mmCIF file of C-alpha atoms in Angstrom:
data_model
loop_
_atom_site.group_PDB
_atom_site.id
_atom_site.type_symbol
_atom_site.label_atom_id
_atom_site.label_comp_id
_atom_site.label_asym_id
_atom_site.label_seq_id
_atom_site.Cartn_x
_atom_site.Cartn_y
_atom_site.Cartn_z
ATOM 1 C CA UNK G 1 -15.467 3.063 25.549
ATOM 2 C CA UNK G 2 -16.370 0.408 22.314
ATOM 3 C CA UNK G 3 -13.575 0.074 20.471
ATOM 4 C CA UNK G 4 -13.956 0.862 16.362
ATOM 5 C CA UNK G 5 -14.422 -1.943 14.157
ATOM 6 C CA UNK G 6 -12.763 -1.534 10.204
ATOM 7 C CA UNK G 7 -13.946 -2.688 6.628
ATOM 8 C CA UNK G 8 -11.738 -2.684 4.421
ATOM 9 C CA UNK G 9 -12.976 -2.117 0.503
ATOM 10 C CA UNK G 10 -11.635 -3.311 -2.026
ATOM 11 C CA UNK G 11 -12.321 -1.420 -5.178
ATOM 12 C CA UNK G 12 -10.583 -3.787 -7.624
ATOM 13 C CA UNK G 13 -8.145 -6.426 -7.599
ATOM 14 C CA UNK G 14 -5.767 -4.951 -10.220
ATOM 15 C CA UNK G 15 -2.967 -2.907 -9.820
ATOM 16 C CA UNK G 16 -0.396 -0.838 -13.031
ATOM 17 C CA UNK G 17 2.519 -2.172 -10.747
ATOM 18 C CA UNK G 18 4.115 -5.488 -10.686
ATOM 19 C CA UNK G 19 6.020 -6.270 -7.265
ATOM 20 C CA UNK G 20 7.837 -9.281 -7.513
ATOM 21 C CA UNK G 21 6.499 -10.869 -4.001
ATOM 22 C CA UNK G 22 3.460 -9.175 -4.441
ATOM 23 C CA UNK G 23 0.394 -11.893 -6.019
ATOM 24 C CA UNK G 24 -2.320 -8.535 -7.926
ATOM 25 C CA UNK G 25 -1.228 -7.432 -11.111
ATOM 26 C CA UNK G 26 -4.043 -7.415 -13.450
ATOM 27 C CA UNK G 27 -4.154 -3.838 -14.036
ATOM 28 C CA UNK G 28 -7.762 -4.604 -16.030
ATOM 29 C CA UNK G 29 -9.069 -6.307 -13.252
ATOM 30 C CA UNK G 30 -13.088 -5.766 -12.352
ATOM 31 C CA UNK G 31 -13.903 -2.314 -10.474
ATOM 32 C CA UNK G 32 -16.584 -2.223 -7.508
ATOM 33 C CA UNK G 33 -19.819 -1.267 -9.145
ATOM 34 C CA UNK G 34 -21.765 2.123 -7.858
ATOM 35 C CA UNK G 35 -24.792 -0.399 -6.905
ATOM 36 C CA UNK G 36 -22.125 -2.758 -4.953
ATOM 37 C CA UNK G 37 -21.010 0.489 -2.742
ATOM 38 C CA UNK G 38 -24.483 1.115 -1.653
ATOM 39 C CA UNK G 39 -25.144 -2.110 -0.840
ATOM 40 C CA UNK G 40 -21.944 -1.342 1.396
ATOM 41 C CA UNK G 41 -23.438 1.114 2.988
ATOM 42 C CA UNK G 42 -26.686 -0.665 3.666
ATOM 43 C CA UNK G 43 -25.365 -3.808 5.111
ATOM 44 C CA UNK G 44 -22.635 -1.578 7.712
ATOM 45 C CA UNK G 45 -25.594 0.713 8.991
ATOM 46 C CA UNK G 46 -27.031 -1.987 11.321
ATOM 47 C CA UNK G 47 -24.825 -4.418 11.217
ATOM 48 C CA UNK G 48 -22.307 -3.010 14.113
ATOM 49 C CA UNK G 49 -23.105 0.120 16.361
ATOM 50 C CA UNK G 50 -19.594 0.851 16.835
ATOM 51 C CA UNK G 51 -17.644 3.793 15.551
ATOM 52 C CA UNK G 52 -16.195 2.558 12.303
ATOM 53 C CA UNK G 53 -12.801 3.133 10.158
ATOM 54 C CA UNK G 54 -12.810 2.130 6.398
ATOM 55 C CA UNK G 55 -9.654 1.904 4.460
ATOM 56 C CA UNK G 56 -9.822 1.228 0.743
ATOM 57 C CA UNK G 57 -7.728 -1.201 -0.292
ATOM 58 C CA UNK G 58 -6.573 -3.269 -3.649
ATOM 59 C CA UNK G 59 -4.873 -4.298 -5.597
ATOM 60 C CA UNK G 60 -4.896 -0.430 -6.579
ATOM 61 C CA UNK G 61 -7.719 1.539 -5.122
ATOM 62 C CA UNK G 62 -6.836 4.523 -6.959
ATOM 63 C CA UNK G 63 -7.457 2.798 -10.246
ATOM 64 C CA UNK G 64 -11.588 3.116 -9.048
ATOM 65 C CA UNK G 65 -11.221 6.762 -10.601
ATOM 66 C CA UNK G 66 -12.225 10.017 -9.293
ATOM 67 C CA UNK G 67 -16.575 9.391 -10.154
ATOM 68 C CA UNK G 68 -16.209 6.619 -7.835
ATOM 69 C CA UNK G 69 -14.691 8.280 -4.731
ATOM 70 C CA UNK G 70 -16.669 11.399 -5.693
ATOM 71 C CA UNK G 71 -19.579 9.057 -4.750
ATOM 72 C CA UNK G 72 -18.259 6.795 -2.428
ATOM 73 C CA UNK G 73 -17.172 9.205 0.620
ATOM 74 C CA UNK G 74 -20.480 11.449 0.785
ATOM 75 C CA UNK G 75 -22.636 8.006 0.584
ATOM 76 C CA UNK G 76 -21.048 6.540 2.979
ATOM 77 C CA UNK G 77 -20.485 9.604 5.210
ATOM 78 C CA UNK G 78 -24.005 9.958 5.417
ATOM 79 C CA UNK G 79 -25.394 7.010 5.741
ATOM 80 C CA UNK G 80 -22.929 6.166 8.083
ATOM 81 C CA UNK G 81 -23.103 9.275 10.138
ATOM 82 C CA UNK G 82 -24.547 7.873 13.408
ATOM 83 C CA UNK G 83 -20.923 5.593 13.338
ATOM 84 C CA UNK G 84 -18.446 8.269 12.671
ATOM 85 C CA UNK G 85 -17.170 6.967 9.848
ATOM 86 C CA UNK G 86 -13.543 7.665 9.804
ATOM 87 C CA UNK G 87 -11.496 6.810 6.165
ATOM 88 C CA UNK G 88 -8.006 5.829 5.380
ATOM 89 C CA UNK G 89 -6.492 4.973 1.935
ATOM 90 C CA UNK G 90 -3.921 2.510 0.915
ATOM 91 C CA UNK G 91 -2.345 2.925 -2.143
ATOM 92 C CA UNK G 92 1.104 2.811 -4.462
ATOM 93 C CA UNK G 93 -0.008 6.751 -5.435
ATOM 94 C CA UNK G 94 1.334 6.207 -8.952
ATOM 95 C CA UNK G 95 -2.881 7.369 -10.326
ATOM 96 C CA UNK G 96 -3.247 9.738 -8.292
ATOM 97 C CA UNK G 97 -3.904 13.212 -9.121
ATOM 98 C CA UNK G 98 -4.498 16.885 -7.885
ATOM 99 C CA UNK G 99 -8.430 15.945 -8.097
ATOM 100 C CA UNK G 100 -8.091 12.603 -6.462
ATOM 101 C CA UNK G 101 -6.128 14.687 -4.104
ATOM 102 C CA UNK G 102 -9.058 17.015 -3.459
ATOM 103 C CA UNK G 103 -11.513 14.791 -2.953
ATOM 104 C CA UNK G 104 -9.198 12.573 -0.770
ATOM 105 C CA UNK G 105 -8.182 16.262 1.320
ATOM 106 C CA UNK G 106 -12.156 16.733 1.956
ATOM 107 C CA UNK G 107 -12.904 14.122 3.902
ATOM 108 C CA UNK G 108 -9.613 14.060 5.585
ATOM 109 C CA UNK G 109 -8.293 10.995 4.006
ATOM 110 C CA UNK G 110 -4.648 9.944 5.639
ATOM 111 C CA UNK G 111 -2.584 8.205 2.638
ATOM 112 C CA UNK G 112 -0.988 4.757 3.083
ATOM 113 C CA UNK G 113 1.688 3.985 0.351
ATOM 114 C CA UNK G 114 4.544 1.195 0.130
ATOM 115 C CA UNK G 115 8.449 2.424 -0.419
ATOM 116 C CA UNK G 116 11.152 0.021 0.290
ATOM 117 C CA UNK G 117 14.359 2.388 0.764
ATOM 118 C CA UNK G 118 15.912 4.070 -1.824
ATOM 119 C CA UNK G 119 15.281 3.801 -5.259
ATOM 120 C CA UNK G 120 18.112 1.253 -5.648
ATOM 121 C CA UNK G 121 17.033 -1.080 -3.140
ATOM 122 C CA UNK G 122 13.179 -0.317 -3.501
ATOM 123 C CA UNK G 123 12.836 -0.801 -7.679
ATOM 124 C CA UNK G 124 14.917 -4.597 -7.270
ATOM 125 C CA UNK G 125 11.862 -5.927 -5.659
ATOM 126 C CA UNK G 126 9.111 -3.698 -6.484
ATOM 127 C CA UNK G 127 9.881 -3.017 -9.788
ATOM 128 C CA UNK G 128 11.790 -0.548 -12.293
ATOM 129 C CA UNK G 129 10.444 2.619 -12.157
ATOM 130 C CA UNK G 130 8.377 2.029 -9.554
ATOM 131 C CA UNK G 131 10.192 4.656 -6.996
ATOM 132 C CA UNK G 132 9.514 7.185 -9.368
ATOM 133 C CA UNK G 133 6.050 6.637 -10.187
ATOM 134 C CA UNK G 134 5.329 6.777 -6.358
ATOM 135 C CA UNK G 135 7.338 9.804 -5.226
ATOM 136 C CA UNK G 136 5.172 11.523 -7.701
ATOM 137 C CA UNK G 137 2.677 10.305 -6.600
ATOM 138 C CA UNK G 138 3.567 11.435 -3.212
ATOM 139 C CA UNK G 139 4.340 15.472 -4.022
ATOM 140 C CA UNK G 140 0.999 15.538 -5.748
ATOM 141 C CA UNK G 141 -0.837 14.246 -2.386
ATOM 142 C CA UNK G 142 1.765 16.724 -0.683
ATOM 143 C CA UNK G 143 0.815 19.740 -2.299
ATOM 144 C CA UNK G 144 -2.543 19.405 -2.438
ATOM 145 C CA UNK G 145 -2.651 19.035 2.277
ATOM 146 C CA UNK G 146 -2.481 14.910 2.146
ATOM 147 C CA UNK G 147 -0.689 13.666 4.849
ATOM 148 C CA UNK G 148 1.263 10.023 3.260
ATOM 149 C CA UNK G 149 2.585 7.709 5.456
ATOM 150 C CA UNK G 150 4.838 4.648 3.634
ATOM 151 C CA UNK G 151 4.907 1.021 5.021
ATOM 152 C CA UNK G 152 8.599 -0.541 3.850
ATOM 153 C CA UNK G 153 8.132 -4.446 3.266
ATOM 154 C CA UNK G 154 11.616 -5.708 4.063
ATOM 155 C CA UNK G 155 12.390 -8.805 2.040
ATOM 156 C CA UNK G 156 15.287 -11.658 2.155
ATOM 157 C CA UNK G 157 17.112 -9.193 0.076
ATOM 158 C CA UNK G 158 15.991 -5.895 1.326
ATOM 159 C CA UNK G 159 16.833 -6.901 4.915
ATOM 160 C CA UNK G 160 20.702 -6.692 4.128
ATOM 161 C CA UNK G 161 19.889 -3.238 3.101
ATOM 162 C CA UNK G 162 18.915 -2.085 7.054
ATOM 163 C CA UNK G 163 21.215 0.419 7.708
ATOM 164 C CA UNK G 164 20.498 1.985 4.046
ATOM 165 C CA UNK G 165 16.712 2.047 4.363
ATOM 166 C CA UNK G 166 16.670 3.522 7.770
ATOM 167 C CA UNK G 167 18.977 6.588 6.726
ATOM 168 C CA UNK G 168 16.779 6.692 3.347
ATOM 169 C CA UNK G 169 13.547 7.263 5.681
ATOM 170 C CA UNK G 170 15.360 9.792 8.616
ATOM 171 C CA UNK G 171 16.895 11.624 5.407
ATOM 172 C CA UNK G 172 13.616 12.500 3.960
ATOM 173 C CA UNK G 173 11.819 13.152 6.955
ATOM 174 C CA UNK G 174 9.584 10.198 6.628
ATOM 175 C CA UNK G 175 7.627 8.195 9.319
ATOM 176 C CA UNK G 176 8.718 4.441 9.246
ATOM 177 C CA UNK G 177 6.103 1.181 9.466
ATOM 178 C CA UNK G 178 7.885 -1.718 8.192
ATOM 179 C CA UNK G 179 6.282 -5.046 7.167
ATOM 180 C CA UNK G 180 7.505 -8.266 6.973
ATOM 181 C CA UNK G 181 7.767 -10.160 3.291
ATOM 182 C CA UNK G 182 5.466 -12.694 3.421
ATOM 183 C CA UNK G 183 4.236 -16.216 1.829
ATOM 184 C CA UNK G 184 1.151 -15.875 0.007
ATOM 185 C CA UNK G 185 -1.789 -18.658 0.030
ATOM 186 C CA UNK G 186 -1.736 -17.616 -4.068
ATOM 187 C CA UNK G 187 1.747 -17.020 -4.461
ATOM 188 C CA UNK G 188 3.820 -19.466 -7.058
ATOM 189 C CA UNK G 189 6.968 -19.326 -5.269
ATOM 190 C CA UNK G 190 5.882 -18.460 -1.728
ATOM 191 C CA UNK G 191 9.343 -18.775 -0.121
ATOM 192 C CA UNK G 192 11.744 -16.944 -2.078
ATOM 193 C CA UNK G 193 10.819 -13.261 -1.078
ATOM 194 C CA UNK G 194 9.629 -13.606 2.513
ATOM 195 C CA UNK G 195 11.814 -12.724 6.038
ATOM 196 C CA UNK G 196 12.286 -15.533 7.902
ATOM 197 C CA UNK G 197 11.722 -15.252 11.842
ATOM 198 C CA UNK G 198 15.137 -14.862 13.078
ATOM 199 C CA UNK G 199 15.992 -11.938 10.890
ATOM 200 C CA UNK G 200 12.650 -10.480 11.599
ATOM 201 C CA UNK G 201 13.562 -10.475 15.000
ATOM 202 C CA UNK G 202 17.142 -8.862 14.902
ATOM 203 C CA UNK G 203 15.597 -6.073 12.858
ATOM 204 C CA UNK G 204 12.877 -5.068 15.094
ATOM 205 C CA UNK G 205 15.860 -5.524 17.628
ATOM 206 C CA UNK G 206 18.208 -3.232 15.096
ATOM 207 C CA UNK G 207 15.571 -0.982 14.557
ATOM 208 C CA UNK G 208 14.284 -0.211 18.581
ATOM 209 C CA UNK G 209 18.563 0.339 19.362
ATOM 210 C CA UNK G 210 18.416 2.977 15.801
ATOM 211 C CA UNK G 211 14.904 4.725 17.072
ATOM 212 C CA UNK G 212 16.707 5.384 20.306
ATOM 213 C CA UNK G 213 19.665 6.704 19.191
ATOM 214 C CA UNK G 214 17.698 9.316 16.810
ATOM 215 C CA UNK G 215 14.261 9.379 19.269
ATOM 216 C CA UNK G 216 14.221 13.613 18.946
ATOM 217 C CA UNK G 217 13.945 12.796 14.912
ATOM 218 C CA UNK G 218 12.951 9.711 14.211
ATOM 219 C CA UNK G 219 10.000 7.606 13.648
ATOM 220 C CA UNK G 220 9.116 4.432 13.907
ATOM 221 C CA UNK G 221 5.857 2.690 14.305
ATOM 222 C CA UNK G 222 6.297 -0.091 14.706
ATOM 223 C CA UNK G 223 8.783 0.388 17.806
ATOM 224 C CA UNK G 224 5.220 2.227 18.859
ATOM 225 C CA UNK G 225 2.919 -0.114 18.583
ATOM 226 C CA UNK G 226 5.126 -3.149 20.090
ATOM 227 C CA UNK G 227 5.931 -0.323 23.052
ATOM 228 C CA UNK G 228 2.447 0.248 23.653
ATOM 229 C CA UNK G 229 1.267 -3.947 23.873
ATOM 230 C CA UNK G 230 4.047 -4.256 26.417
ATOM 231 C CA UNK G 231 3.378 -1.250 28.414
ATOM 232 C CA UNK G 232 -0.525 -1.860 28.532
ATOM 233 C CA UNK G 233 -0.539 -5.629 28.489
ATOM 234 C CA UNK G 234 -3.500 -5.554 25.167
ATOM 235 C CA UNK G 235 -2.558 -6.024 21.627
ATOM 236 C CA UNK G 236 -2.940 -1.951 19.892
ATOM 237 C CA UNK G 237 -2.602 -3.551 15.850
ATOM 238 C CA UNK G 238 -4.484 -6.191 14.128
ATOM 239 C CA UNK G 239 -1.445 -8.166 14.090
ATOM 240 C CA UNK G 240 -1.310 -8.694 17.660
ATOM 241 C CA UNK G 241 -5.050 -8.526 18.472
ATOM 242 C CA UNK G 242 -8.435 -11.063 18.353
ATOM 243 C CA UNK G 243 -9.322 -9.372 15.013
ATOM 244 C CA UNK G 244 -12.133 -11.484 14.086
ATOM 245 C CA UNK G 245 -15.593 -10.029 14.341
ATOM 246 C CA UNK G 246 -14.018 -7.032 14.481
ATOM 247 C CA UNK G 247 -11.918 -6.538 10.810
ATOM 248 C CA UNK G 248 -13.716 -7.613 7.686
ATOM 249 C CA UNK G 249 -13.100 -6.944 3.551
ATOM 250 C CA UNK G 250 -14.673 -6.299 0.978
ATOM 251 C CA UNK G 251 -14.464 -7.519 -2.310
ATOM 252 C CA UNK G 252 -14.934 -5.642 -5.932
ATOM 253 C CA UNK G 253 -18.340 -7.965 -6.715
ATOM 254 C CA UNK G 254 -19.657 -7.658 -2.534
ATOM 255 C CA UNK G 255 -18.362 -10.934 -1.216
ATOM 256 C CA UNK G 256 -17.480 -10.027 2.494
ATOM 257 C CA UNK G 257 -13.712 -11.778 4.093
ATOM 258 C CA UNK G 258 -12.567 -11.988 6.926
ATOM 259 C CA UNK G 259 -9.716 -9.776 5.512
ATOM 260 C CA UNK G 260 -8.309 -8.015 2.396
ATOM 261 C CA UNK G 261 -5.130 -10.668 2.479
ATOM 262 C CA UNK G 262 -8.596 -13.488 1.378
ATOM 263 C CA UNK G 263 -10.151 -11.259 -1.167
ATOM 264 C CA UNK G 264 -10.805 -13.294 -4.544
ATOM 265 C CA UNK G 265 -10.910 -16.965 -3.015
ATOM 266 C CA UNK G 266 -14.292 -18.518 -3.045
ATOM 267 C CA UNK G 267 -13.024 -20.374 -0.026
ATOM 268 C CA UNK G 268 -13.074 -17.374 2.330
ATOM 269 C CA UNK G 269 -16.052 -15.755 1.068
ATOM 270 C CA UNK G 270 -18.000 -15.120 4.555
ATOM 271 C CA UNK G 271 -21.665 -13.708 2.650
ATOM 272 C CA UNK G 272 -22.235 -10.560 0.428
ATOM 273 C CA UNK G 273 -23.319 -7.466 1.306
ATOM 274 C CA UNK G 274 -26.401 -7.320 -1.479
ATOM 275 C CA UNK G 275 -28.112 -9.641 1.391
ATOM 276 C CA UNK G 276 -27.105 -7.515 4.110
ATOM 277 C CA UNK G 277 -25.866 -10.641 6.517
ATOM 278 C CA UNK G 278 -26.123 -10.216 9.791
ATOM 279 C CA UNK G 279 -22.591 -11.706 12.392
ATOM 280 C CA UNK G 280 -24.933 -14.624 13.129
ATOM 281 C CA UNK G 281 -25.283 -14.785 9.406
ATOM 282 C CA UNK G 282 -21.407 -14.747 8.568
ATOM 283 C CA UNK G 283 -20.917 -16.808 11.907
ATOM 284 C CA UNK G 284 -22.469 -19.863 9.943
ATOM 285 C CA UNK G 285 -19.653 -19.568 7.054
ATOM 286 C CA UNK G 286 -16.398 -21.464 7.037
ATOM 287 C CA UNK G 287 -13.963 -19.051 7.011
ATOM 288 C CA UNK G 288 -15.495 -17.322 9.941
ATOM 289 C CA UNK G 289 -15.451 -20.652 12.227
ATOM 290 C CA UNK G 290 -11.607 -20.689 10.871
ATOM 291 C CA UNK G 291 -10.959 -17.804 11.757
ATOM 292 C CA UNK G 292 -12.300 -18.283 15.546
ATOM 293 C CA UNK G 293 -10.523 -22.046 15.201
ATOM 294 C CA UNK G 294 -7.549 -19.862 15.385
ATOM 295 C CA UNK G 295 -8.322 -18.520 18.233
ATOM 296 C CA UNK G 296 -9.161 -21.418 20.538
ATOM 297 C CA UNK G 297 -6.255 -22.582 19.261
ATOM 298 C CA UNK G 298 -3.808 -20.169 20.671
ATOM 299 C CA UNK G 299 -5.554 -20.434 23.930
ATOM 300 C CA UNK G 300 -4.427 -23.945 24.730
ATOM 301 C CA UNK G 301 -1.272 -23.755 22.675
ATOM 302 C CA UNK G 302 0.022 -20.424 23.749
ATOM 303 C CA UNK G 303 -1.152 -20.431 27.782
ATOM 304 C CA UNK G 304 2.106 -20.768 29.200
ATOM 305 C CA UNK G 305 3.613 -17.328 27.078
ATOM 306 C CA UNK G 306 4.038 -14.158 28.443
ATOM 307 C CA UNK G 307 3.054 -12.803 25.906
ATOM 308 C CA UNK G 308 -0.211 -14.151 24.808
ATOM 309 C CA UNK G 309 -2.295 -11.026 26.125
ATOM 310 C CA UNK G 310 -0.936 -8.601 24.098
ATOM 311 C CA UNK G 311 0.134 -10.978 21.132
ATOM 312 C CA UNK G 312 -2.437 -14.062 21.037
ATOM 313 C CA UNK G 313 -0.814 -16.015 18.183
ATOM 314 C CA UNK G 314 0.073 -13.438 15.644
ATOM 315 C CA UNK G 315 -1.497 -12.939 12.361
ATOM 316 C CA UNK G 316 -4.549 -15.923 11.515
ATOM 317 C CA UNK G 317 -3.282 -15.367 8.227
ATOM 318 C CA UNK G 318 0.086 -15.967 8.385
ATOM 319 C CA UNK G 319 -0.609 -18.673 10.509
ATOM 320 C CA UNK G 320 -2.750 -20.891 7.961
ATOM 321 C CA UNK G 321 -0.658 -19.939 4.684
ATOM 322 C CA UNK G 322 2.354 -22.619 5.310
ATOM 323 C CA UNK G 323 -0.715 -25.227 5.908
ATOM 324 C CA UNK G 324 -2.842 -24.518 3.136
ATOM 325 C CA UNK G 325 -5.402 -23.032 5.535
ATOM 326 C CA UNK G 326 -5.720 -24.958 7.893
ATOM 327 C CA UNK G 327 -4.828 -24.655 12.214
ATOM 328 C CA UNK G 328 -2.092 -26.357 13.038
ATOM 329 C CA UNK G 329 -0.030 -23.590 14.105
ATOM 330 C CA UNK G 330 0.766 -19.961 15.380
ATOM 331 C CA UNK G 331 2.179 -17.057 12.963
ATOM 332 C CA UNK G 332 5.946 -18.378 11.845
ATOM 333 C CA UNK G 333 7.099 -15.179 13.230
ATOM 334 C CA UNK G 334 6.509 -16.229 16.944
ATOM 335 C CA UNK G 335 10.082 -15.977 17.670
ATOM 336 C CA UNK G 336 10.541 -12.757 16.339
ATOM 337 C CA UNK G 337 7.618 -11.472 17.995
ATOM 338 C CA UNK G 338 9.219 -13.186 20.989
ATOM 339 C CA UNK G 339 12.384 -11.493 20.419
ATOM 340 C CA UNK G 340 11.482 -8.116 20.168
ATOM 341 C CA UNK G 341 8.594 -8.736 23.305
ATOM 342 C CA UNK G 342 11.159 -10.171 25.542
ATOM 343 C CA UNK G 343 13.813 -7.533 24.525
ATOM 344 C CA UNK G 344 11.224 -4.924 25.165
ATOM 345 C CA UNK G 345 10.893 -6.125 28.722
ATOM 346 C CA UNK G 346 14.196 -6.972 29.896
ATOM 347 C CA UNK G 347 14.768 -3.372 29.326
ATOM 348 C CA UNK G 348 11.680 -1.579 30.234
ATOM 349 C CA UNK G 349 11.603 -3.685 34.087
ATOM 350 C CA UNK G 350 16.164 -2.829 34.030
ATOM 351 C CA UNK G 351 14.916 0.846 33.571
ATOM 352 C CA UNK G 352 11.820 0.659 36.336
ATOM 353 C CA UNK G 353 13.718 -2.256 38.600
ATOM 354 C CA UNK G 354 17.882 -2.322 38.242
ATOM 355 C CA UNK G 355 20.400 -0.358 39.682
ATOM 356 C CA UNK G 356 19.393 2.855 37.771
ATOM 357 C CA UNK G 357 15.864 2.392 38.516
ATOM 358 C CA UNK G 358 16.226 5.465 41.250
ATOM 359 C CA UNK G 359 17.523 7.877 38.525
ATOM 360 C CA UNK G 360 14.349 7.343 36.477
ATOM 361 C CA UNK G 361 11.429 10.138 37.402
ATOM 362 C CA UNK G 362 12.240 13.953 37.361
ATOM 363 C CA UNK G 363 16.093 13.011 37.441
ATOM 364 C CA UNK G 364 15.366 10.804 34.202
ATOM 365 C CA UNK G 365 15.649 13.317 31.044
ATOM 366 C CA UNK G 366 19.212 15.207 33.339
ATOM 367 C CA UNK G 367 20.652 11.586 33.468
ATOM 368 C CA UNK G 368 19.580 10.888 30.108
ATOM 369 C CA UNK G 369 21.702 14.457 28.825
ATOM 370 C CA UNK G 370 24.419 12.573 30.570
ATOM 371 C CA UNK G 371 24.942 9.338 29.343
ATOM 372 C CA UNK G 372 23.638 10.625 25.417
ATOM 373 C CA UNK G 373 21.649 7.420 25.139
ATOM 374 C CA UNK G 374 17.422 7.316 25.253
ATOM 375 C CA UNK G 375 16.134 4.190 26.987
ATOM 376 C CA UNK G 376 12.547 3.052 27.324
ATOM 377 C CA UNK G 377 11.010 5.074 29.153
ATOM 378 C CA UNK G 378 12.533 8.127 27.084
ATOM 379 C CA UNK G 379 10.296 6.488 24.732
ATOM 380 C CA UNK G 380 7.154 5.961 26.704
ATOM 381 C CA UNK G 381 7.491 9.456 27.498
ATOM 382 C CA UNK G 382 7.406 10.345 24.067
ATOM 383 C CA UNK G 383 4.731 8.015 23.014
ATOM 384 C CA UNK G 384 2.235 9.555 25.734
ATOM 385 C CA UNK G 385 3.523 13.235 24.674
ATOM 386 C CA UNK G 386 2.038 13.301 21.047
#
């Protein structure tokens, strides 16, 4: 079975919030036109024969307004019906209204949003008032039947409140998906909020332990994904996969980029949807060649790493940011990835082949009840059963 390909549509780079570690806050930025949206549909129609996932991203995509989505969803659904499009949106929810919520509900659109923990932690790095505005939008979305999950960005400051943040997600019954604050190719102070790799690795191991302590009530998407990588020996999310040629982003003006993180930077334009480029056309661009140069770099420089098959050097954007867009290293969070992958492999091997291995299998749940501590195999059973 072919895996889907992913297209991120960026209706606008504008955003009403002004998160301290972000780069896009011009609320009056241009919005994608209806003509450009039609060109997107025409371009994708014969671009690839795999199922397509379309995520509306930003900036803040809700700034495009209800009329934009009222036209975009049926247009894309009808023109790309042979690709069975699945939709999603990433939004801070500030502009969520019952009208918009009903449009998204009609097309079964899951909502991704961002909250960095309790109000006193969140607003320090996302700005005063962010928490209340996002949680108001969250309530509107839920009242209209939408499924909402939050991404929590850990910065160099908020990581010191990791226990408090974990408890906030637990107490509110929220699924936790985390993201480490990263430098940007366009930030004025790229390192100020960035989470150091060692701190990130410690955080992931801390969350693994907290997850196992609360396995029946917690849900941490990153730990699930990392374990799937280790168990299947294949990268299961874009950070740990060769995303080149499988992921694209389209900016408000119709320019095509390797990923949403590059949108708005002319040197990373691969083509424009109005020209209906093929993959062969995009492959002639500098951006395509740089992204594939990263893949070749990983093949050569990570070949001795035991995690290469399911890590793939991490995220190309992360890798080229510290070098100004040149391929000279892997993702700087490599030490963090090694820490958590080593930890998961060691624990898995210990449970499978260690002194307690004979107690696993049908007796595993009984042993867990006696010891009152879940293990990696319990995590696997939870993931498989979901």
